[in-house]
PDB file of C-alpha atoms in Angstrom:
ATOM      1  CA  MET A   1     125.056 112.649 123.780  1.00  0.00           C
ATOM      2  CA  LYS A   2     121.595 114.432 124.564  1.00  0.00           C
ATOM      3  CA  LEU A   3     121.414 115.914 121.386  1.00  0.00           C
ATOM      4  CA  GLN A   4     122.248 112.967 119.761  1.00  0.00           C
ATOM      5  CA  TYR A   5     119.525 110.737 121.508  1.00  0.00           C
ATOM      6  CA  LEU A   6     116.992 114.191 120.244  1.00  0.00           C
ATOM      7  CA  LEU A   7     118.163 113.757 116.875  1.00  0.00           C
ATOM      8  CA  LEU A   8     117.728 109.961 117.226  1.00  0.00           C
ATOM      9  CA  CYS A   9     114.419 110.057 118.243  1.00  0.00           C
ATOM     10  CA  THR A  10     112.579 112.623 116.225  1.00  0.00           C
ATOM     11  CA  ALA A  11     114.149 111.056 112.646  1.00  0.00           C
ATOM     12  CA  LEU A  12     112.388 107.665 114.408  1.00  0.00           C
ATOM     13  CA  LEU A  13     109.092 110.231 114.533  1.00  0.00           C
ATOM     14  CA  PHE A  14     109.155 110.655 111.102  1.00  0.00           C
ATOM     15  CA  THR A  15     111.112 107.818 108.845  1.00  0.00           C
ATOM     16  CA  PRO A  16     107.871 106.445 107.213  1.00  0.00           C
ATOM     17  CA  LEU A  17     108.708 103.316 108.319  1.00  0.00           C
ATOM     18  CA  SER A  18     105.821 103.428 111.067  1.00  0.00           C
ATOM     19  CA  GLN A  19     103.585 103.525 107.837  1.00  0.00           C
ATOM     20  CA  ALA A  20     101.484 100.142 106.792  1.00  0.00           C
ATOM     21  CA  GLN A  21     103.659  99.104 103.413  1.00  0.00           C
ATOM     22  CA  PHE A  22     104.274  95.670 102.033  1.00  0.00           C
ATOM     23  CA  ASP A  23     105.169  94.009  98.572  1.00  0.00           C
ATOM     24  CA  ILE A  24     104.320  90.043  98.167  1.00  0.00           C
ATOM     25  CA  SER A  25     105.417  88.257  94.792  1.00  0.00           C
ATOM     26  CA  GLY A  26     104.227  85.582  93.837  1.00  0.00           C
ATOM     27  CA  GLU A  27     104.484  83.451  90.807  1.00  0.00           C
ATOM     28  CA  GLY A  28     102.292  80.214  89.412  1.00  0.00           C
ATOM     29  CA  LYS A  29     101.791  78.352  86.947  1.00  0.00           C
ATOM     30  CA  VAL A  30      98.249  76.895  85.656  1.00  0.00           C
ATOM     31  CA  THR A  31      97.291  73.841  83.022  1.00  0.00           C
ATOM     32  CA  LEU A  32      94.811  73.731  81.080  1.00  0.00           C
ATOM     33  CA  THR A  33      92.151  71.251  80.292  1.00  0.00           C
ATOM     34  CA  ASN A  34      93.470  70.860  76.645  1.00  0.00           C
ATOM     35  CA  ASN A  35      96.952  70.346  78.841  1.00  0.00           C
ATOM     36  CA  SER A  36      98.143  73.400  77.475  1.00  0.00           C
ATOM     37  CA  SER A  37     100.496  75.757  80.325  1.00  0.00           C
ATOM     38  CA  GLN A  38     101.018  79.022  81.279  1.00  0.00           C
ATOM     39  CA  THR A  39     102.469  80.976  83.934  1.00  0.00           C
ATOM     40  CA  PHE A  40     101.904  84.139  85.758  1.00  0.00           C
ATOM     41  CA  ASP A  41     102.556  86.629  88.236  1.00  0.00           C
ATOM     42  CA  PHE A  42     100.314  86.915  91.336  1.00  0.00           C
ATOM     43  CA  GLY A  43     100.850  88.773  94.502  1.00  0.00           C
ATOM     44  CA  PHE A  44      99.836  91.285  96.814  1.00  0.00           C
ATOM     45  CA  SER A  45     100.892  94.981  97.520  1.00  0.00           C
ATOM     46  CA  TYR A  46      99.739  97.877  99.647  1.00  0.00           C
ATOM     47  CA  PHE A  47     101.416 100.862  99.877  1.00  0.00           C
ATOM     48  CA  ARG A  48     100.528 104.955 100.144  1.00  0.00           C
ATOM     49  CA  GLN A  49      99.830 106.291  96.032  1.00  0.00           C
ATOM     50  CA  ASP A  50      99.077 109.969  95.721  1.00  0.00           C
ATOM     51  CA  GLY A  51      97.738 110.461  99.576  1.00  0.00           C
ATOM     52  CA  THR A  52      95.687 107.488  99.328  1.00  0.00           C
ATOM     53  CA  TYR A  53      96.123 103.386 100.008  1.00  0.00           C
ATOM     54  CA  ARG A  54      96.600 101.356  97.246  1.00  0.00           C
ATOM     55  CA  PHE A  55      95.738  97.545  97.053  1.00  0.00           C
ATOM     56  CA  ILE A  56      96.673  95.266  94.743  1.00  0.00           C
ATOM     57  CA  VAL A  57      95.617  91.761  94.209  1.00  0.00           C
ATOM     58  CA  GLY A  58      97.386  90.567  90.909  1.00  0.00           C
ATOM     59  CA  ARG A  59      96.469  92.532  88.068  1.00  0.00           C
ATOM     60  CA  GLN A  60      93.862  94.065  89.690  1.00  0.00           C
ATOM     61  CA  SER A  61      94.591  97.434  91.673  1.00  0.00           C
ATOM     62  CA  LEU A  62      91.707  99.109  93.604  1.00  0.00           C
ATOM     63  CA  ASN A  63      91.656 102.347  96.257  1.00  0.00           C
ATOM     64  CA  VAL A  64      91.385 101.486 100.352  1.00  0.00           C
ATOM     65  CA  PRO A  65      91.154 102.941 103.531  1.00  0.00           C
ATOM     66  CA  SER A  66      92.934 101.092 105.085  1.00  0.00           C
ATOM     67  CA  VAL A  67      94.708  97.244 104.922  1.00  0.00           C
ATOM     68  CA  PRO A  68      92.491  94.833 104.124  1.00  0.00           C
ATOM     69  CA  GLN A  69      91.680  92.368 106.197  1.00  0.00           C
ATOM     70  CA  LYS A  70      91.368  89.666 104.244  1.00  0.00           C
ATOM     71  CA  TYR A  71      91.598  88.492 100.286  1.00  0.00           C
ATOM     72  CA  SER A  72      89.788  85.012  99.158  1.00  0.00           C
ATOM     73  CA  ILE A  73      90.517  83.368  96.222  1.00  0.00           C
ATOM     74  CA  ALA A  74      87.349  81.214  94.633  1.00  0.00           C
ATOM     75  CA  VAL A  75      88.873  77.850  93.520  1.00  0.00           C
ATOM     76  CA  ILE A  76      85.313  76.467  91.493  1.00  0.00           C
ATOM     77  CA  LEU A  77      85.104  72.594  90.662  1.00  0.00           C
ATOM     78  CA  GLN A  78      82.455  71.877  87.293  1.00  0.00           C
ATOM     79  CA  ASP A  79      81.038  68.861  86.803  1.00  0.00           C
ATOM     80  CA  ASN A  80      83.887  66.738  88.244  1.00  0.00           C
ATOM     81  CA  SER A  81      85.925  67.575  85.442  1.00  0.00           C
ATOM     82  CA  HIS A  82      87.523  70.822  85.739  1.00  0.00           C
ATOM     83  CA  VAL A  83      88.404  73.779  87.691  1.00  0.00           C
ATOM     84  CA  TRP A  84      87.659  77.499  86.621  1.00  0.00           C
ATOM     85  CA  VAL A  85      89.960  80.217  89.631  1.00  0.00           C
ATOM     86  CA  PRO A  86      89.259  83.555  87.797  1.00  0.00           C
ATOM     87  CA  ASP A  87      92.037  85.271  90.047  1.00  0.00           C
ATOM     88  CA  PHE A  88      94.822  83.243  88.112  1.00  0.00           C
ATOM     89  CA  ILE A  89      92.752  82.612  83.912  1.00  0.00           C
ATOM     90  CA  ASN A  90      89.252  82.956  82.910  1.00  0.00           C
ATOM     91  CA  ASP A  91      89.737  79.416  81.672  1.00  0.00           C
ATOM     92  CA  PRO A  92      88.891  76.063  82.736  1.00  0.00           C
ATOM     93  CA  ILE A  93      92.078  74.319  84.112  1.00  0.00           C
ATOM     94  CA  SER A  94      93.237  71.150  85.235  1.00  0.00           C
ATOM     95  CA  SER A  95      95.248  71.890  88.179  1.00  0.00           C
ATOM     96  CA  PHE A  96      97.609  74.936  89.940  1.00  0.00           C
ATOM     97  CA  GLU A  97     100.856  75.645  91.554  1.00  0.00           C
ATOM     98  CA  LEU A  98     101.327  78.604  93.608  1.00  0.00           C
ATOM     99  CA  GLN A  99     104.154  79.925  95.520  1.00  0.00           C
ATOM    100  CA  LEU A 100     103.869  83.035  97.557  1.00  0.00           C
ATOM    101  CA  GLU A 101     106.554  83.144 100.398  1.00  0.00           C
ATOM    102  CA  GLN A 102     106.556  80.778 102.517  1.00  0.00           C
ATOM    103  CA  TYR A 103     103.043  79.059 101.492  1.00  0.00           C
ATOM    104  CA  SER A 104     103.366  76.237  98.771  1.00  0.00           C
ATOM    105  CA  ILE A 105      99.405  75.883  96.784  1.00  0.00           C
ATOM    106  CA  LYS A 106      98.853  73.156  94.534  1.00  0.00           C
ATOM    107  CA  LEU A 107      95.778  71.741  92.556  1.00  0.00           C
ATOM    108  CA  PHE A 108      96.170  68.441  90.981  1.00  0.00           C
ATOM    109  CA  ALA A 109      94.126  65.156  90.202  1.00  0.00           C
ATOM    110  CA  ASP A 110      95.184  62.458  92.228  1.00  0.00           C
ATOM    111  CA  PRO A 111      93.359  59.125  91.079  1.00  0.00           C
ATOM    112  CA  ARG A 112      94.526  57.691  94.318  1.00  0.00           C
ATOM    113  CA  ALA A 113      92.003  60.537  96.063  1.00  0.00           C
ATOM    114  CA  VAL A 114      89.002  58.326  95.499  1.00  0.00           C
ATOM    115  CA  ASN A 115      86.829  60.201  98.136  1.00  0.00           C
ATOM    116  CA  ALA A 116      87.282  63.310  96.400  1.00  0.00           C
ATOM    117  CA  PRO A 117      84.767  64.802  94.087  1.00  0.00           C
ATOM    118  CA  GLY A 118      86.364  64.585  90.346  1.00  0.00           C
ATOM    119  CA  ASN A 119      89.851  63.055  91.977  1.00  0.00           C
ATOM    120  CA  PHE A 120      90.706  66.843  93.017  1.00  0.00           C
ATOM    121  CA  VAL A 121      93.268  67.256  95.866  1.00  0.00           C
ATOM    122  CA  LEU A 122      94.196  71.044  96.981  1.00  0.00           C
ATOM    123  CA  GLN A 123      97.164  71.392  99.146  1.00  0.00           C
ATOM    124  CA  LEU A 124      98.280  74.239 101.458  1.00  0.00           C
ATOM    125  CA  ASN A 125     101.972  73.583 102.532  1.00  0.00           C
ATOM    126  CA  ASP A 126     101.418  69.915 103.462  1.00  0.00           C
ATOM    127  CA  GLU A 127      97.936  69.956 104.754  1.00  0.00           C
ATOM    128  CA  THR A 128      95.446  68.427 102.286  1.00  0.00           C
ATOM    129  CA  TYR A 129      91.894  69.385 100.674  1.00  0.00           C
ATOM    130  CA  TYR A 130      89.173  67.773  99.225  1.00  0.00           C
ATOM    131  CA  PHE A 131      86.032  69.682  97.611  1.00  0.00           C
ATOM    132  CA  ASN A 132      83.106  69.662  99.401  1.00  0.00           C
ATOM    133  CA  ARG A 133      79.241  71.405  98.188  1.00  0.00           C
ATOM    134  CA  GLY A 134      79.928  74.544  96.102  1.00  0.00           C
ATOM    135  CA  PRO A 135      83.724  76.466  96.018  1.00  0.00           C
ATOM    136  CA  GLY A 136      86.474  76.281  97.828  1.00  0.00           C
ATOM    137  CA  GLN A 137      88.306  79.418  99.174  1.00  0.00           C
ATOM    138  CA  ILE A 138      91.732  79.942  99.546  1.00  0.00           C
ATOM    139  CA  ASN A 139      91.787  83.532 101.998  1.00  0.00           C
ATOM    140  CA  PHE A 140      94.368  84.996 102.958  1.00  0.00           C
ATOM    141  CA  TYR A 141      94.500  87.151 106.258  1.00  0.00           C
ATOM    142  CA  PHE A 142      96.641  90.455 106.561  1.00  0.00           C
ATOM    143  CA  THR A 143      98.139  92.572 109.044  1.00  0.00           C
ATOM    144  CA  GLU A 144      99.740  96.024 107.794  1.00  0.00           C
ATOM    145  CA  THR A 145     103.487  94.182 107.047  1.00  0.00           C
ATOM    146  CA  GLY A 146     102.056  91.351 105.027  1.00  0.00           C
ATOM    147  CA  ILE A 147     100.570  88.124 105.095  1.00  0.00           C
ATOM    148  CA  ARG A 148      99.242  86.408 108.622  1.00  0.00           C
ATOM    149  CA  ASP A 149      98.046  83.237 107.647  1.00  0.00           C
ATOM    150  CA  VAL A 150      96.102  81.570 104.991  1.00  0.00           C
ATOM    151  CA  ARG A 151      93.427  79.304 105.599  1.00  0.00           C
ATOM    152  CA  ILE A 152      91.352  76.532 103.310  1.00  0.00           C
ATOM    153  CA  GLU A 153      87.342  77.081 103.505  1.00  0.00           C
ATOM    154  CA  GLY A 154      84.571  75.482 101.967  1.00  0.00           C
ATOM    155  CA  MET A 155      86.487  72.647 101.682  1.00  0.00           C
ATOM    156  CA  PHE A 156      87.399  69.373 103.729  1.00  0.00           C
ATOM    157  CA  LYS A 157      90.250  67.290 105.074  1.00  0.00           C
ATOM    158  CA  PRO A 158      90.380  63.644 104.613  1.00  0.00           C
ATOM    159  CA  ARG A 159      90.967  61.579 106.983  1.00  0.00           C
ATOM    160  CA  LYS A 160      93.887  59.153 107.500  1.00  0.00           C
TER     161      LYS A 160
END
C-alpha cells in the first residue's frame, strides 16, 4: 500500500498536467459590405514548444514568457456604414458572428437601434452594446487553463 501511494505521488509530480496549456477553437462568419460572406476559424492556444511558450490567436502566433493576461480584438466603426475587425478579415464588414466556447459574439445592423451609431449592435451572449466614441474592444482574459472572462469595452449598454 505504501509503495502504491509513493508511486502515485511520484507520478503526480511529473505529469504534464501541471503545465499551463489550452487549445480553444472557435468558428466565425463575416458578411462583407458587398453582401458576400466568408467563414473563418478563430481561437486561442497556449502551449510549450521547443522550450518556449507559444500563444496562438487566430492565424497569428508568437513566443511569450507566460500566459497573456488578456487579448483585445478591435471593432472599428467607420462612417457609420461599416465596421473593421482586422483580427478576422482585412476588408470592411457589415456583420460577424463568432462562437468560442460558451461565448457567442455577434455584430449586426438593427434598424430598431436608432440610438446606435450606424444602427450597429454588438452582442456578447445576451448583452447588447452600441458604439461610443472610438473603437470598441472585445477583451479576452486568460488563466493558465483558458478563458476566464470576456468583456466589451469602449462601447456602452443601451438603456432598456
